[in-house]
Amino acid sequence: MQFHDDEGDVVTAENRLHAIDGDRATAAVRRGVHGDGEVWSRVGEFGGYSTVYSHLSIAAGTAYVLVGFKRADRIAPPVGIAVDRFIEQQGYYGQKLRGGGGLIRIRHSLDKMVADGFVAIGEAANTVVPVHGSGVASAMLTGRLAAKAAAPALETGDTSTRALWPFAADYQRGRGRILAAFDVVRKMVDEIPGVDAGELFESGIIHRDDVLRGILVRTPGLDPRTLASRIPGMLRHPAMIPRIVRMGLTLKKVMAHYARYPMRYDPAAFGAWADEKRRLFGERAE
Ligand SMILES: Cc1cc2nc3c(=O)[nH]c(=O)nc-3n(C[C@H](O)[C@H](O)[C@H](O)COP(=O)(O)OP(=O)(O)OC[C@H]3O[C@@H](n4cnc5c(N)ncnc54)[C@H](O)[C@@H]3O)c2cc1C
């Protein structure tokens, strides 16, 4: 198994849930600082791949904030200070109830998720959704798929790579395939010089259909019905057009490639698959 820990594929994030000061929150809602019951996510504030995600509920008496950005972007201040500043600026946060922080691997999954007597699931296997860093659902799904392969392996006493392989094949041909396609999207956005993700949303190049597909983990793609509303953004950023076309072509190739992930463990077939995957992602051999 090869683990991949490039800083460019890691996000540092921190979140906090607080009780609110009701009067201040009501006043903030009146001033338009935040909607009551509203959830919003502001992208691009701390570098191209970044989010400030916020929720306020006066009825529940809580406010939530999450800030996350790419580690490699070397953004100042550190993420915890960015959260402190946000809380201070909003003005209605009261006692802290819960919170945490950590790193999130946003790259597509490990090529090889099993070894003799060993499976990698969830965050350890890079199964987070690359475009927004959510990893809980994938962690649960990979846990379930791994158990389906591990239970018979334990019953028969054969816990070899070959016996555990069905877990990897199930995952890579299913959710892994979609998340690899999302990684193509992420890398395309990452590589745009001088235009951040926020501008892509503002200009209309990224459509709400793209956001929904990301959240619901549906295959990324361009719905022809969304084309007209993207045109003004594309005219504003014409250099984006060949990038988007290239991304669409790569995405299709990547998805077709993951559908060919070897069903059974065969080192030669797997090696050839991994070489081709590296080529599609423009990666060097590690
Ligand atoms: C601030 C923040 C906010 C996030 N928000 C969201 C969100 O809203 N939605 C979402 O889907 N994802 C979110 N994520 C990502 C999500 O938390 C992870 O992708 C997910 O928790 C991965 O699950 P996991 O079980 O693979 O790993 P983890 O949840 O990291 O669990 C691994 C566990 O193993 C334990 N462990 C480590 N080493 C050892 C050891 N040697 N022995 C025993 N135990 C050990 C750890 O303590 C930990 O409890 C967020 C991440 C961060 C950092």
Coordinates of C-alpha atoms in Angstrom, one line a residue, residues 14-241:
E14 CA -11.7 23.9 12.8
N15 CA -15.3 24.1 13.9
R16 CA -17.2 25.3 16.9
L17 CA -20.8 25.1 18.1
H18 CA -21.8 27.9 20.6
A19 CA -24.8 28.9 22.5
I20 CA -26.0 32.4 21.4
D21 CA -26.9 35.7 23.0
G22 CA -30.5 35.8 21.8
D23 CA -30.8 39.6 21.8
R24 CA -27.6 40.1 20.0
A25 CA -28.5 37.4 17.5
T26 CA -31.9 39.0 16.8
A27 CA -30.2 42.4 16.3
A28 CA -27.6 40.8 14.0
V29 CA -30.4 39.2 11.9
R30 CA -32.1 42.6 11.6
R31 CA -28.9 44.1 10.4
G32 CA -28.5 41.4 7.8
V33 CA -25.4 39.9 9.3
H34 CA -26.9 36.4 9.2
G35 CA -30.3 34.9 8.4
D36 CA -32.1 33.0 11.2
G37 CA -32.1 29.3 10.3
E38 CA -29.8 30.1 7.4
V39 CA -26.8 28.0 6.5
W40 CA -24.2 29.6 4.3
S41 CA -20.8 28.6 2.9
R42 CA -18.4 31.3 1.7
V43 CA -15.7 30.0 -0.6
G44 CA -12.4 31.5 -1.5
E45 CA -11.9 33.8 1.5
F46 CA -8.7 32.0 2.6
G47 CA -7.3 30.9 -0.7
G48 CA -8.8 29.1 -3.7
Y49 CA -9.8 26.0 -1.8
S50 CA -11.3 27.4 1.4
T51 CA -14.6 27.6 3.2
V52 CA -16.2 29.6 5.9
Y53 CA -19.4 27.7 6.8
S54 CA -21.9 29.2 9.1
H55 CA -25.2 28.5 10.7
L56 CA -27.4 30.4 13.1
S57 CA -30.7 29.2 14.7
I58 CA -32.4 31.5 17.2
A59 CA -35.0 28.8 18.0
A60 CA -32.3 26.3 18.9
G61 CA -30.2 29.0 20.6
T62 CA -27.1 27.9 18.7
A63 CA -24.5 29.2 16.2
Y64 CA -22.0 27.0 14.3
V65 CA -18.9 28.0 12.4
L66 CA -16.4 25.9 10.4
V67 CA -13.3 27.4 8.7
G68 CA -11.1 25.2 6.5
F69 CA -8.4 25.9 4.0
K70 CA -5.5 24.1 2.2
R71 CA -2.4 23.6 4.4
A72 CA -0.1 24.2 1.4
D73 CA -1.6 27.7 0.9
R74 CA 0.2 28.9 4.0
I75 CA -2.7 31.2 4.9
A76 CA -2.2 33.5 7.9
P77 CA -3.8 33.5 10.5
P78 CA -3.9 29.9 11.6
V79 CA -7.3 28.3 11.2
G80 CA -8.2 28.6 15.0
I81 CA -7.5 32.3 14.9
A82 CA -9.7 32.7 11.8
V83 CA -12.5 31.0 13.7
D84 CA -11.9 33.3 16.8
R85 CA -12.1 36.4 14.5
F86 CA -15.3 35.2 12.8
I87 CA -16.9 34.6 16.2
E88 CA -15.9 38.1 17.4
Q89 CA -17.1 39.7 14.3
Q90 CA -20.5 38.1 14.3
G91 CA -21.1 39.4 17.8
Y92 CA -23.8 37.0 19.0
Y93 CA -21.7 33.9 20.0
G94 CA -22.0 32.9 23.6
Q95 CA -20.7 29.9 25.5
K96 CA -18.8 27.3 23.5
L97 CA -20.6 24.0 23.6
R98 CA -18.4 21.8 21.3
G99 CA -15.7 22.1 18.8
G100 CA -12.6 20.5 17.3
G101 CA -10.0 20.7 14.6
G102 CA -7.8 18.6 12.5
L103 CA -6.5 17.8 9.0
I104 CA -8.6 16.4 6.1
R105 CA -7.1 14.5 3.2
I106 CA -9.0 15.7 0.1
R107 CA -7.3 13.6 -2.5
H108 CA -8.9 10.6 -4.3
S109 CA -8.6 7.2 -2.6
L110 CA -5.5 5.1 -2.2
D111 CA -5.1 2.9 -5.3
K112 CA -4.6 -0.1 -3.1
M113 CA -6.8 -0.2 0.0
V114 CA -5.9 -3.7 1.3
A115 CA -2.9 -5.7 2.1
D116 CA -2.4 -9.0 3.8
G117 CA -4.4 -8.9 7.1
F118 CA -5.0 -5.1 6.7
V119 CA -7.7 -2.8 5.2
A120 CA -7.7 1.0 5.1
I121 CA -11.0 2.7 5.4
G122 CA -12.3 6.3 5.7
E123 CA -9.9 9.1 6.1
A124 CA -6.9 6.6 6.2
A125 CA -7.9 5.5 2.7
N126 CA -8.5 9.1 1.4
T127 CA -12.2 8.7 0.9
V128 CA -13.2 12.2 1.7
V129 CA -15.2 14.1 -1.0
P130 CA -12.4 16.0 -2.7
V131 CA -14.5 19.1 -3.6
H132 CA -15.7 19.9 -0.1
G133 CA -13.9 17.7 2.4
S134 CA -16.8 15.8 3.9
G135 CA -15.7 12.4 4.9
V136 CA -18.2 10.9 7.4
A137 CA -20.5 9.2 4.9
S138 CA -17.5 7.6 3.0
A139 CA -16.0 6.5 6.3
M140 CA -19.2 4.7 7.3
L141 CA -19.6 3.2 3.8
T142 CA -16.1 1.9 3.6
G143 CA -16.4 0.5 7.1
R144 CA -19.5 -1.4 6.0
L145 CA -17.9 -2.6 2.7
A146 CA -14.7 -3.6 4.5
A147 CA -16.8 -5.6 7.0
K148 CA -18.5 -7.5 4.2
A149 CA -15.1 -8.7 2.9
A150 CA -13.5 -9.1 6.3
A151 CA -16.2 -11.3 7.9
P152 CA -15.9 -14.2 5.5
A153 CA -12.1 -13.8 5.5
L154 CA -12.0 -14.1 9.2
E155 CA -14.4 -17.1 9.1
T156 CA -12.2 -19.0 6.7
G157 CA -9.0 -17.8 8.2
D158 CA -7.8 -16.4 4.9
T159 CA -7.1 -12.7 5.4
S160 CA -4.8 -12.3 2.4
T161 CA -4.9 -9.4 0.0
R162 CA -6.7 -11.6 -2.4
A163 CA -9.4 -12.5 0.1
L164 CA -9.9 -8.8 1.2
W165 CA -9.8 -7.5 -2.4
P166 CA -13.6 -7.5 -3.0
F167 CA -13.8 -4.5 -0.6
A168 CA -11.4 -2.5 -2.7
A169 CA -13.1 -3.5 -6.0
D170 CA -16.6 -2.7 -4.6
Y171 CA -15.5 0.7 -3.4
Q172 CA -13.4 1.8 -6.4
R173 CA -16.0 0.8 -8.9
G174 CA -18.7 2.6 -6.9
R175 CA -18.2 5.6 -4.8
G176 CA -14.5 5.7 -5.4
R177 CA -15.1 6.2 -9.1
I178 CA -17.3 9.3 -8.4
L179 CA -14.9 10.8 -5.9
A180 CA -12.0 10.3 -8.3
A181 CA -14.0 12.3 -10.9
F182 CA -14.5 15.0 -8.2
D183 CA -10.8 15.0 -7.7
V184 CA -10.4 15.9 -11.4
V185 CA -12.7 18.9 -10.8
R186 CA -10.8 19.9 -7.7
K187 CA -7.4 19.8 -9.4
M188 CA -8.8 21.9 -12.3
V189 CA -10.0 24.6 -9.9
D190 CA -6.7 24.4 -8.0
E191 CA -4.7 25.0 -11.1
I192 CA -6.4 28.2 -12.2
P193 CA -4.0 31.1 -11.8
G194 CA -5.4 34.3 -10.4
V195 CA -9.0 33.2 -10.2
D196 CA -10.3 31.9 -7.0
A197 CA -13.2 29.5 -6.4
G198 CA -15.3 32.4 -5.1
E199 CA -15.1 34.2 -8.5
L200 CA -16.1 30.9 -10.3
F201 CA -19.3 30.9 -8.2
E202 CA -19.9 34.7 -8.6
S203 CA -19.4 34.7 -12.3
G204 CA -21.8 31.7 -12.8
I205 CA -19.2 29.3 -14.3
I206 CA -19.9 27.0 -11.3
H207 CA -23.6 26.5 -11.2
R208 CA -25.8 25.5 -8.3
D209 CA -26.3 22.1 -10.1
D210 CA -22.5 21.5 -9.6
V211 CA -22.8 22.3 -5.9
L212 CA -25.8 19.9 -5.5
R213 CA -23.9 17.1 -7.3
G214 CA -21.0 17.7 -4.9
I215 CA -23.1 17.6 -1.8
L216 CA -25.2 14.6 -2.9
V217 CA -22.1 12.9 -4.4
R218 CA -23.7 12.5 -7.8
T219 CA -21.5 12.1 -10.9
P220 CA -20.1 15.5 -11.8
G221 CA -21.1 16.6 -15.3
L222 CA -22.5 19.5 -17.3
D223 CA -26.3 19.5 -17.5
P224 CA -27.1 21.2 -20.9
R225 CA -30.0 23.1 -19.2
T226 CA -27.4 25.0 -17.1
L227 CA -25.3 26.1 -20.1
A228 CA -27.1 29.4 -20.7
S229 CA -26.5 30.7 -17.2
R230 CA -22.8 29.8 -17.4
I231 CA -22.1 31.8 -20.6
P232 CA -21.7 35.3 -19.0
G233 CA -19.0 33.8 -16.6
M234 CA -17.2 32.1 -19.5
L235 CA -17.2 35.3 -21.5
R236 CA -15.7 37.0 -18.4
H237 CA -13.0 34.3 -18.2
P238 CA -12.5 32.9 -21.7
A239 CA -9.3 31.1 -20.6
M240 CA -11.5 28.9 -18.6
I241 CA -13.2 27.3 -21.6

